[in-house]
CSV table of C-alpha atoms in Angstrom, one decimal:
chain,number,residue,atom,x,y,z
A,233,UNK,CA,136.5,94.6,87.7
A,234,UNK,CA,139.6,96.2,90.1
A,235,UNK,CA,138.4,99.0,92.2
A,236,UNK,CA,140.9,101.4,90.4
A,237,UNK,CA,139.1,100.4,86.8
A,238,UNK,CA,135.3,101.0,89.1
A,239,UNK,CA,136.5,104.4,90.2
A,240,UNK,CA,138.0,105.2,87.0
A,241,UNK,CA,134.8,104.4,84.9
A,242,UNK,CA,132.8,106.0,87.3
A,243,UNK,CA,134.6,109.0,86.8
A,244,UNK,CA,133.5,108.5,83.3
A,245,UNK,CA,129.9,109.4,84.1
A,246,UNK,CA,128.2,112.3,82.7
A,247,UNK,CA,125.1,114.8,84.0
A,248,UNK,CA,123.0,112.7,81.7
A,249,UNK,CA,124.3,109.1,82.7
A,250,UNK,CA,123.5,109.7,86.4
A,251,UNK,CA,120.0,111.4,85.9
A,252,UNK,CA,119.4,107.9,84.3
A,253,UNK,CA,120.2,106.0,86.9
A,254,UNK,CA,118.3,108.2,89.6
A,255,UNK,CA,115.1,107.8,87.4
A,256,UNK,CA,115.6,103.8,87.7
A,257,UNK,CA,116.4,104.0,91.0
A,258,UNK,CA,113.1,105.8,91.7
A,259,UNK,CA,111.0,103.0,89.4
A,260,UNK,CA,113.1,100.0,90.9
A,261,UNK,CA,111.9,101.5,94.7
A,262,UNK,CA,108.3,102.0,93.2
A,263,UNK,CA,108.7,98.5,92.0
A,264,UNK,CA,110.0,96.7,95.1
A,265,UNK,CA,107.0,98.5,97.3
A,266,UNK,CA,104.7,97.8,94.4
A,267,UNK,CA,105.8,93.8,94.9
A,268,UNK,CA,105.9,94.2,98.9
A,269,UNK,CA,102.1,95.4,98.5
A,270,UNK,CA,101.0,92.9,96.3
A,271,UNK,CA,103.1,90.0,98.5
A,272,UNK,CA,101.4,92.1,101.6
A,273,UNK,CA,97.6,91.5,100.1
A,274,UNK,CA,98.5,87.9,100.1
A,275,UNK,CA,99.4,87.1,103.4
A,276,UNK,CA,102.1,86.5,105.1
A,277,UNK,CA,101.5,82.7,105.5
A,278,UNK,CA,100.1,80.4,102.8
A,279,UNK,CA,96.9,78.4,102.8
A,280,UNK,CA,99.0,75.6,104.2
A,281,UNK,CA,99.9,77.9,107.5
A,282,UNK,CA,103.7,78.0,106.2
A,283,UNK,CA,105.4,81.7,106.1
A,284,UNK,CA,105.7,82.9,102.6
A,285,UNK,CA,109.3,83.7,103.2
A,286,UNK,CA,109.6,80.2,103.4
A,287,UNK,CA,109.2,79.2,99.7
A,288,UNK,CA,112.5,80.9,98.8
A,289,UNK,CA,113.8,77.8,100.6
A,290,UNK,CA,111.7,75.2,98.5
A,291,UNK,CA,112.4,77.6,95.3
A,292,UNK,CA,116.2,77.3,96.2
A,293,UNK,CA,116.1,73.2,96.8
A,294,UNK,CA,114.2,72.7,93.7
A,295,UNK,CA,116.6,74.6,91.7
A,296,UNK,CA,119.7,74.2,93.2
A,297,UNK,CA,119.1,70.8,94.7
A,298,UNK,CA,119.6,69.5,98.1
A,299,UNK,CA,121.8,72.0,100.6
A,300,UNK,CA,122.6,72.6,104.3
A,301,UNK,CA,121.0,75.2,106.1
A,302,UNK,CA,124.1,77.3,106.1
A,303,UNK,CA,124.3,77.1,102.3
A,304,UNK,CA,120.7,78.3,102.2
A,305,UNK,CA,121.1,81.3,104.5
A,306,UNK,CA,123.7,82.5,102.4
A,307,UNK,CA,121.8,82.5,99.5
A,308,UNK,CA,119.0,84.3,101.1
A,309,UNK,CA,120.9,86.5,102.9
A,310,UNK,CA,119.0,85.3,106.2
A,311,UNK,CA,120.1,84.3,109.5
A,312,UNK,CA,120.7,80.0,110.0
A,313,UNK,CA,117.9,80.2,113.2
A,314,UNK,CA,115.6,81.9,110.9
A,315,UNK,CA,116.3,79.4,107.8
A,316,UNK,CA,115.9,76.8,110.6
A,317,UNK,CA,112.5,77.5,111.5
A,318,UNK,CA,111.3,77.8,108.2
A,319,UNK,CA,112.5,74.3,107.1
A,320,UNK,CA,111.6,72.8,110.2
A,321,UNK,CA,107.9,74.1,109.3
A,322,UNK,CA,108.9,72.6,105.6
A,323,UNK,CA,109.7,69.8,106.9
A,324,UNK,CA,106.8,69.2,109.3
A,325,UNK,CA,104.2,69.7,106.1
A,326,UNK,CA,105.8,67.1,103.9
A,327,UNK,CA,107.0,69.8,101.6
A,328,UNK,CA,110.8,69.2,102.4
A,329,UNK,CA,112.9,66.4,103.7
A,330,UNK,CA,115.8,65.9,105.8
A,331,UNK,CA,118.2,63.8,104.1
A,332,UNK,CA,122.1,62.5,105.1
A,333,UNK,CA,124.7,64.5,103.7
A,334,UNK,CA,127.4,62.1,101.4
A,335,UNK,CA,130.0,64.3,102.3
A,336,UNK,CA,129.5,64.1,105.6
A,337,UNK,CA,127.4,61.7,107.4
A,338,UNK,CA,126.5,64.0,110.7
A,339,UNK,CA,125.3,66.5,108.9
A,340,UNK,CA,121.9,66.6,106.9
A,341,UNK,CA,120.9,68.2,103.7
A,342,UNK,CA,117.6,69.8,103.0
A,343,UNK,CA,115.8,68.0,100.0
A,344,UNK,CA,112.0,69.0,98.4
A,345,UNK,CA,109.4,66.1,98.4
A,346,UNK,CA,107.3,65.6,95.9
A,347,UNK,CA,104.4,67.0,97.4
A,348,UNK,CA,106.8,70.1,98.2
A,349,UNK,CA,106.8,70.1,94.1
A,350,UNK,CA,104.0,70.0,93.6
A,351,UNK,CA,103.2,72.8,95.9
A,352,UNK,CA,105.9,74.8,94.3
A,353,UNK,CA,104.5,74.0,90.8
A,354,UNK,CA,100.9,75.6,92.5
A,355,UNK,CA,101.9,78.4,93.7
A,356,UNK,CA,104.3,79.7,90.4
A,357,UNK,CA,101.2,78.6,88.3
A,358,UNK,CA,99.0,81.4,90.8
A,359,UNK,CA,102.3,84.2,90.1
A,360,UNK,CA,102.6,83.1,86.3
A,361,UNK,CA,98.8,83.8,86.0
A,362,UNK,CA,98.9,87.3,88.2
A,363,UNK,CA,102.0,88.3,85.9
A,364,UNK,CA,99.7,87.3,82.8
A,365,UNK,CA,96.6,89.4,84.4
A,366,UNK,CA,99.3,92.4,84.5
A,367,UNK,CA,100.6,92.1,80.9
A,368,UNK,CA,97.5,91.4,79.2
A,369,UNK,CA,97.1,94.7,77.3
A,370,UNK,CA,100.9,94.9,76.2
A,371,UNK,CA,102.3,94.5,73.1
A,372,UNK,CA,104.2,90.4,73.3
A,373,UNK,CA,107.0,92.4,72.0
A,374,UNK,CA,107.5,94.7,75.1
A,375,UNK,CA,107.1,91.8,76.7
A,376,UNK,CA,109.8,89.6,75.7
A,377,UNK,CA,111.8,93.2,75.7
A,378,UNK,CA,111.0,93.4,79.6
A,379,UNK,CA,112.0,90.1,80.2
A,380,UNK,CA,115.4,90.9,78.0
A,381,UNK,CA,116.1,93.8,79.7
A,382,UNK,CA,115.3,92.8,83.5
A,383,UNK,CA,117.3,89.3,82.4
A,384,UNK,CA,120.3,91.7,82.2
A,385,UNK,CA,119.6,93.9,84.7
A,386,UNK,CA,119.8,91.1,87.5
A,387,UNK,CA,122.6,89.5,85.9
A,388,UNK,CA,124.2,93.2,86.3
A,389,UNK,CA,123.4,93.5,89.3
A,390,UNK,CA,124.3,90.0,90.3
A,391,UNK,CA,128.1,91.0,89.3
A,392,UNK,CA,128.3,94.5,90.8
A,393,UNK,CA,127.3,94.1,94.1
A,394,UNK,CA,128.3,97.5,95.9
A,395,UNK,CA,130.9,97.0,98.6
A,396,UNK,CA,129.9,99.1,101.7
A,397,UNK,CA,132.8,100.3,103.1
A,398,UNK,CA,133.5,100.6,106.7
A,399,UNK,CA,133.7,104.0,107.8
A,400,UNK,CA,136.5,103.5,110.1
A,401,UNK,CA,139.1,102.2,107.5
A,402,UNK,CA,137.9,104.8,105.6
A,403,UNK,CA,138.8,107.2,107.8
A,404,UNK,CA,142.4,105.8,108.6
A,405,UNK,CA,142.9,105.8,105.0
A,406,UNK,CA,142.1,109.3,104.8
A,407,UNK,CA,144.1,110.7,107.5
């Protein structure tokens, strides 16, 4: 979508359309501090010693297959050093493997192991049950309508990332 047909269609919005949208915004922050206190009661590292945060690097590599580190920082919106460390600590407990890039022999992709499977495998099997635990008492219809409906959600929000503009061009624009 142009920016013109964005600004135009959200010129469109009624009263009603935007008190929507607060209300989800208010759930979806309730939500995302819900998780963050659930992730919190956790741990911050694994039974293994390895940072949580780190298993969005083995969840990436299993379902994305092998990548550089600068392909996996970008994905996770994190800083190379930081997705260094974490792999390295990957790496160390057999979980991920360093592996020669085809493309280009200097360079190295990342690569799960099969222990770094099957670790993955354990630890979604521990979530999957939690979610279960959650969901027990509701209707399997609202729950295949949840999954629907956050299914198309994120892909929503996956295609309309906001653009933050910089308040300086902004400015010259304006004057």
């Amino acid at each position: 979508m142009t920016m013109a047909a964005a600004a135009t269609r959200e010129d469109a919005f009624t009263a009603a359309d935007l008190d929507v949208a607060d209300e989800l915004g208010v759930q979806m922050v309730r939500f995302i501090r819900a998780l963050n206190k659930a992730k919190s009661q956790v741990g911050k590292q694994g039974p293994d010693g390895i940072e949580r945060a780190a298993y969005a690097i083995l969840f990436h590599l299993i379902h994305d297959g092998p990548q550089r580190t600068s392909k996996l920082a970008d994905a996770l919106h994190a800083e190379i050093s930081t997705i260094s460390r974490q792999s390295s600590a990957l790496v160390q407990h057999g979980l991920v493997e360093r592996q020669a890039d085809p493309v280009d022999g200097r360079a190295c992709l990342l690569a799960p192991t099969s222990e770094g499977l099957r670790v993955f495998e354990e630890n979604r099997r521990q979530r999957n049950k939690w979610l279960a635990t959650v969901l027990a008492d509701w209707p399997e219809e609202d729950r295949q309508t949840l999954n629907r409906l956050l299914h198309r959600l994120n892909s929503g929000i996956e295609t309309s990332i906001p653009q933050i503009a910089d308040p300086a061009s902004a400015q010259a624009k304006g004057a």
